[in-house]
XYZ file of C-alpha atoms in Angstrom:
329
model
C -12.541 50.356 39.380
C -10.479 49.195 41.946
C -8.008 50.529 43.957
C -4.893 48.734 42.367
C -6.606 48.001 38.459
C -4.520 50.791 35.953
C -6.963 53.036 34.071
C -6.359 51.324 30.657
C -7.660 47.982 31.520
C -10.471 49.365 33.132
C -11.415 51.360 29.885
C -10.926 48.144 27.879
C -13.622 46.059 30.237
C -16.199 49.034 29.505
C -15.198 48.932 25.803
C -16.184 44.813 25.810
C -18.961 45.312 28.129
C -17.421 43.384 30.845
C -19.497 42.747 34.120
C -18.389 41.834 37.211
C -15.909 39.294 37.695
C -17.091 36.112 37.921
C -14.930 33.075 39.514
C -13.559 30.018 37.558
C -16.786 27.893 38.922
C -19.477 30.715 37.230
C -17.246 31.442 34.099
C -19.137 29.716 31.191
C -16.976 27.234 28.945
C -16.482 28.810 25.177
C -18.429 26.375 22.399
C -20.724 24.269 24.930
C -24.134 23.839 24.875
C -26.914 21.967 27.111
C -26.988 18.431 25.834
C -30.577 18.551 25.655
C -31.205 21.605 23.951
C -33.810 22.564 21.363
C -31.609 22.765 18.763
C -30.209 19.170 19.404
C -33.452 17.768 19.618
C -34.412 19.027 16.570
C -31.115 18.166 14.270
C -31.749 14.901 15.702
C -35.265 14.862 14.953
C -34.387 15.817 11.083
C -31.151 12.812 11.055
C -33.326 10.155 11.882
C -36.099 11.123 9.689
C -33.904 11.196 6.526
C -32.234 7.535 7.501
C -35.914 5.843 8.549
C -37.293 5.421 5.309
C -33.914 3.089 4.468
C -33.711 2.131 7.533
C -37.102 0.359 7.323
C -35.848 -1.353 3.943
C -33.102 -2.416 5.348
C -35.398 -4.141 8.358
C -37.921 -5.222 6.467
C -36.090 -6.607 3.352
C -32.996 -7.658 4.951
C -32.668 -8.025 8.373
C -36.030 -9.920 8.945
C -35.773 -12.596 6.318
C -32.536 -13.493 8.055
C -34.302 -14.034 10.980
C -37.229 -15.600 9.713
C -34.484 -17.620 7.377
C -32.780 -18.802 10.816
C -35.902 -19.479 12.850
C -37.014 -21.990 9.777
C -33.534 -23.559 9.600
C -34.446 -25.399 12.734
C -38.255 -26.266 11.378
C -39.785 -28.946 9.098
C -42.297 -27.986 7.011
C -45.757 -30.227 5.934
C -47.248 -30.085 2.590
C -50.254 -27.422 3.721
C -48.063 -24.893 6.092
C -47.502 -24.682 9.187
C -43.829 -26.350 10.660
C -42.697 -28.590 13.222
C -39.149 -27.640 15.776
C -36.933 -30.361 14.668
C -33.274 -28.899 16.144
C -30.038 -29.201 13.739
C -32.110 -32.029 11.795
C -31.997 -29.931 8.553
C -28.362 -28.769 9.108
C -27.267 -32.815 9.382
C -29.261 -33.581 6.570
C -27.521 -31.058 4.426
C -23.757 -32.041 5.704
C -24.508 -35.574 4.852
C -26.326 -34.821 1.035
C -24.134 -36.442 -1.423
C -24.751 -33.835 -3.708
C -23.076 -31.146 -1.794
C -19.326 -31.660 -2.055
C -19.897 -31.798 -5.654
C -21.461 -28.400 -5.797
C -19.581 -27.126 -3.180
C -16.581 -27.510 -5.512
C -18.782 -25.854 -8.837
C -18.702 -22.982 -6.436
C -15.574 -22.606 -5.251
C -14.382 -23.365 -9.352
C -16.511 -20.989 -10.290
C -15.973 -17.940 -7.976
C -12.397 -18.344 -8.475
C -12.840 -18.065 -12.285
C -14.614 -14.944 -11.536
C -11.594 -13.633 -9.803
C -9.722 -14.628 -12.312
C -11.304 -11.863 -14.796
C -10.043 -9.244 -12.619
C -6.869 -8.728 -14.078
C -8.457 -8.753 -17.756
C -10.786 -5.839 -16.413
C -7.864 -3.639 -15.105
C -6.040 -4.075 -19.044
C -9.331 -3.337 -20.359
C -9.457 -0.395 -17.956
C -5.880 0.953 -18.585
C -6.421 0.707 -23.078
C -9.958 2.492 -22.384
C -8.111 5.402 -20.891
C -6.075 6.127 -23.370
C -8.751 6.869 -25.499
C -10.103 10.192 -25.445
C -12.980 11.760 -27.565
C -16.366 11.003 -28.408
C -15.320 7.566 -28.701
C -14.341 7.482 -25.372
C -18.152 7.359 -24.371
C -19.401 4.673 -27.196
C -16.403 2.275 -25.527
C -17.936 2.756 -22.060
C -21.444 2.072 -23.175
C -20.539 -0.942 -25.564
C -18.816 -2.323 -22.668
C -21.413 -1.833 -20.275
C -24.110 -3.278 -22.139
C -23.793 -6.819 -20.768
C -24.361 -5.656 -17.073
C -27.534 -4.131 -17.881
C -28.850 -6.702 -20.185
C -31.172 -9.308 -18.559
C -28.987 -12.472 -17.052
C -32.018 -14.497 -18.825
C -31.602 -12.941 -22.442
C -27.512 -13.476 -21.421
C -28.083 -16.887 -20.945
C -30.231 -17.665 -23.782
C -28.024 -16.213 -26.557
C -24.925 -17.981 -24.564
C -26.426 -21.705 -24.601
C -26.832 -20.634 -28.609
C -23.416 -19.836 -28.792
C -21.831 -23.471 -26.650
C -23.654 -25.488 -28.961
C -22.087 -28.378 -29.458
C -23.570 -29.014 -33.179
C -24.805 -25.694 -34.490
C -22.952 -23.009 -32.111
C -21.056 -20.259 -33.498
C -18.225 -21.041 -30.852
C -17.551 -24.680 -32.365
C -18.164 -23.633 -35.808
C -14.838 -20.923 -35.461
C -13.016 -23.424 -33.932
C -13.983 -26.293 -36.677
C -12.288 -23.611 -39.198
C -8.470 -24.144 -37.452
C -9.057 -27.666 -37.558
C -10.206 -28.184 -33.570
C -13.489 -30.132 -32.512
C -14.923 -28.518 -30.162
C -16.949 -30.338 -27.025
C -20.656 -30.005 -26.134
C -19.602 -26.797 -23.757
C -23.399 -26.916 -22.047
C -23.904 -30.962 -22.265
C -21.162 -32.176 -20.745
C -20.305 -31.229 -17.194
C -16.257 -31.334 -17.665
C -16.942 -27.795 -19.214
C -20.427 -26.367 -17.749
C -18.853 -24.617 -15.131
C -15.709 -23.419 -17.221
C -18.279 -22.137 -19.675
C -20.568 -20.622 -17.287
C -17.443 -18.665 -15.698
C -16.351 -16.733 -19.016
C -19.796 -15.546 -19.386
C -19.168 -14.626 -15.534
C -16.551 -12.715 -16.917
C -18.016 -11.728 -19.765
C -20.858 -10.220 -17.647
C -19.021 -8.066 -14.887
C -16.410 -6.629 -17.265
C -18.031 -3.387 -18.210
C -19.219 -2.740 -14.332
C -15.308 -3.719 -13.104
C -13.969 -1.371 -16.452
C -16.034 1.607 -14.783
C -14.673 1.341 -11.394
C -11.413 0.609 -12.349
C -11.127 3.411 -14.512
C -12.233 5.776 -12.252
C -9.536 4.359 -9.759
C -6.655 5.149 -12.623
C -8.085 9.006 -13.201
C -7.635 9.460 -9.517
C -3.988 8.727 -9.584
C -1.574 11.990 -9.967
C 0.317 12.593 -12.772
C 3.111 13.846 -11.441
C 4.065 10.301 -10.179
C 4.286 8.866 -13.474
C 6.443 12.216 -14.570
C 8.574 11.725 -11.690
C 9.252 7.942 -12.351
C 9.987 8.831 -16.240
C 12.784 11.483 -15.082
C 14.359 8.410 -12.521
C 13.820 6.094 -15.883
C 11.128 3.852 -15.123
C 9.517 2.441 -17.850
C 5.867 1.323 -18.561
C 6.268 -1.823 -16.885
C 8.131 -0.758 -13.571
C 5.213 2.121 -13.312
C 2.284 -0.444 -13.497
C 4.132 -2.690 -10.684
C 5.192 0.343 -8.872
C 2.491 3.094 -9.008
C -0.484 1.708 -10.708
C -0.590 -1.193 -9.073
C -0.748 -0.146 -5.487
C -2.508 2.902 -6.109
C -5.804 0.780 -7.757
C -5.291 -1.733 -4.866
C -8.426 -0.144 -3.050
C -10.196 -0.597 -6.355
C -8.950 -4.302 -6.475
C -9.958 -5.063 -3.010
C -13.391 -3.798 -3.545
C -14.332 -5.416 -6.820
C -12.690 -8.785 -5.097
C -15.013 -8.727 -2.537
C -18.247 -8.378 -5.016
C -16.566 -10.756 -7.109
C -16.705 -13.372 -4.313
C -20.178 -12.801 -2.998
C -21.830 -12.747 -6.397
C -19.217 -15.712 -7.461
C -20.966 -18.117 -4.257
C -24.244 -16.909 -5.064
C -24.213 -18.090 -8.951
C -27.660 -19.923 -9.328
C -28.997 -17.954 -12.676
C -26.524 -19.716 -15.059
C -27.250 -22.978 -13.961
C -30.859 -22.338 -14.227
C -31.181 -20.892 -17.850
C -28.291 -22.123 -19.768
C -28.555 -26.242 -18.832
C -32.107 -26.596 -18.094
C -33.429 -29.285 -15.771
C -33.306 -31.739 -18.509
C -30.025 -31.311 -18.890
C -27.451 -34.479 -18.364
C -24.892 -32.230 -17.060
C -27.155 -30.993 -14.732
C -25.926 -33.345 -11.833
C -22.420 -32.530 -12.229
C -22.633 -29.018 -12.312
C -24.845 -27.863 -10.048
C -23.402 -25.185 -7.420
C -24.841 -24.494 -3.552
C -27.392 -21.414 -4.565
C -28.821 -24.110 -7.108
C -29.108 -26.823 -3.887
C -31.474 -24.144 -1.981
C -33.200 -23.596 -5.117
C -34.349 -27.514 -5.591
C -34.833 -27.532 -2.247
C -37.176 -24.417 -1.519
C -38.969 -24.550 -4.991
C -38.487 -28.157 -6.304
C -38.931 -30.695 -3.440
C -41.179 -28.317 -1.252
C -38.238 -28.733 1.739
C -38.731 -25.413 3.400
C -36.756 -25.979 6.305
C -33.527 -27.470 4.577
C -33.683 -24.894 2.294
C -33.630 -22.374 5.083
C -30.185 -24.382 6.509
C -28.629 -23.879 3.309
C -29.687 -20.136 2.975
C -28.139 -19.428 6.220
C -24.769 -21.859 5.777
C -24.058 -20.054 3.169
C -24.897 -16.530 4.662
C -22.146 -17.573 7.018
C -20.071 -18.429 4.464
C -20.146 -15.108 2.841
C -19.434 -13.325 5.906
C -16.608 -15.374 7.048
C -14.792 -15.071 3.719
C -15.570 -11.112 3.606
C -13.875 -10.695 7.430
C -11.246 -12.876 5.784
C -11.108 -10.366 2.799
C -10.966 -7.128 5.378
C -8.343 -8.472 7.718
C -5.654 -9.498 4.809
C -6.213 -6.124 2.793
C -4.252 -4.561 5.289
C -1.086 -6.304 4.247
C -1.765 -5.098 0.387
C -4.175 -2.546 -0.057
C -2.635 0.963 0.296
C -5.065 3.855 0.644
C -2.724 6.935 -0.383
């Protein structure tokens, strides 16, 4: 103890254990540890063996076909194997295919059809909330039948139904008087038909995520509003609205990707015999002809990866504008 240090604070360093004093330079910081320690090393060690098996996938499945998909863009294949470097031959070849403003425009029709469903799946959404019960469970299941079913059997027992001479569509519209057109035959409707089974399709998986959107969204707001005397109307445009916006945004996004990336339809529901064929087919369905069809490895590959970049330049797109409408809370 020295000299000029009062008996009670001395008492209180020998209570604590305190040592000798130590200077600001030796005094060690509170909640810091060696960068290097064991114990980082080793919850490292554990982080990055739990993320390597998908991280592998995610190499192997995804992230090396790209490259391997944008190496062979620039490539001409021969009959046996084996390619040649040809430059941006394949990617002029595919700008100047007279097919392609034609399908780019089955596309675009298409995926904006698909977008067009949304709004259907949110009133689906709100009328399967109000039920409650055991048949709240049978409506989610009927609903989500068609996203589980096989797109082929989908498209089988669709091209039954758009027949033009013995489908059940034509034959309930034949009973209000109304001929109805060869839905599947005649490329005026292919794509229009091939859009509400789109929509037919994603409805149950939309219903599910919209739903869960509405049960996250507090009562009390909807109390509140009632007290200021908003009705059902104002509520959806002012709190329902805005609060499934982040629900919107994300099934817009899948809606688009999966919208530009419609090939199965096309495939199974016209056939390649098809007349309408030619006027309906979309940009997926140019790769496939392409790649599997005509043996053109190479322009196939250009396609791939056009559209890759298409995809990602329309998803930025999508992030950078949901800040002007998507609120989060």
């Amino acid at each position: 103890m020295s000299a000029t240090e009062s008996p009670s604070i001395a008492a209180r360093k020998a209570a604590v254990g305190a040592g000798p004093e130590r200077g600001p330079a030796q005094r060690p910081v509170a909640g810091r540890r060696p960068r290097f320690s064991k114990a980082h090393l080793k919850e490292w060690a554990w982080g990055y063996a739990m993320i390597a098996p998908l991280f592998l996938g995610l190499v192997i499945f995804y992230l090396w076909p790209i490259v391997q998909s944008a190496y062979f863009s620039f490539t001409s294949w021969g009959v046996f194997g084996g390619q040649q470097w040809v430059g941006f031959q394949n990617y002029s070849s595919f700008m100047s295919d007279p097919q392609l403003p034609r399908a780019a425009w089955n596309t675009v029709k298409y995926s904006l059809i698909i977008l067009a469903g949304i709004p259907l799946s949110i009133v689906f959404a709100a009328l399967m909330n109000q039920v409650s019960g055991k048949y709240a469970s049978l409506y989610r299941v009927l609903y989500f039948i068609p996203v589980v079913t096989m797109p082929a059997a989908v498209a089988m027992i669709w091209r039954w139904l758009y027949n033009g001479d013995y489908g059940l569509i034509n034959y309930l519209l034949s009973l209000v008087g109304i001929h109805g057109p060869h839905w599947v035959s005649d490329d005026r409707y292919t794509v229009w038909a091939m859009g509400l089974v789109g929509i037919w399709s994603s409805l149950g998986y939309n219903m599910i995520i919209f739903a869960a959107g509405l049960k996250n969204i507090p009562r009390q707001y909807y109390e509140a509003s009632s007290l200021d005397g908003a009705g059902r109307i104002r509520q959806f445009f002012s709190i329902t609205l805005p609060l499934l916006s982040p629900s919107i945004f994300f099934v817009s996004v899948l809606s688009v990707i999966g919208g530009l990336q419609m090939f199965d339809m096309v495939l199974m529901m016209l056939g390649k015999t098809n007349p309408a064929l030619a006027g309906s087919k979309t940009i997926a369905y140019l790769f496939y002809e392409d790649a599997f069809v005509t043996g053109n490895q190479g322009l196939a590959a250009a396609i791939a990866v056009v559209l890759t970049l298409v995809l990602l330049v329309l998803t930025a797109l999508q992030f950078r504008l949901q800040k002007r409408w998507v609120h989060y809370g």
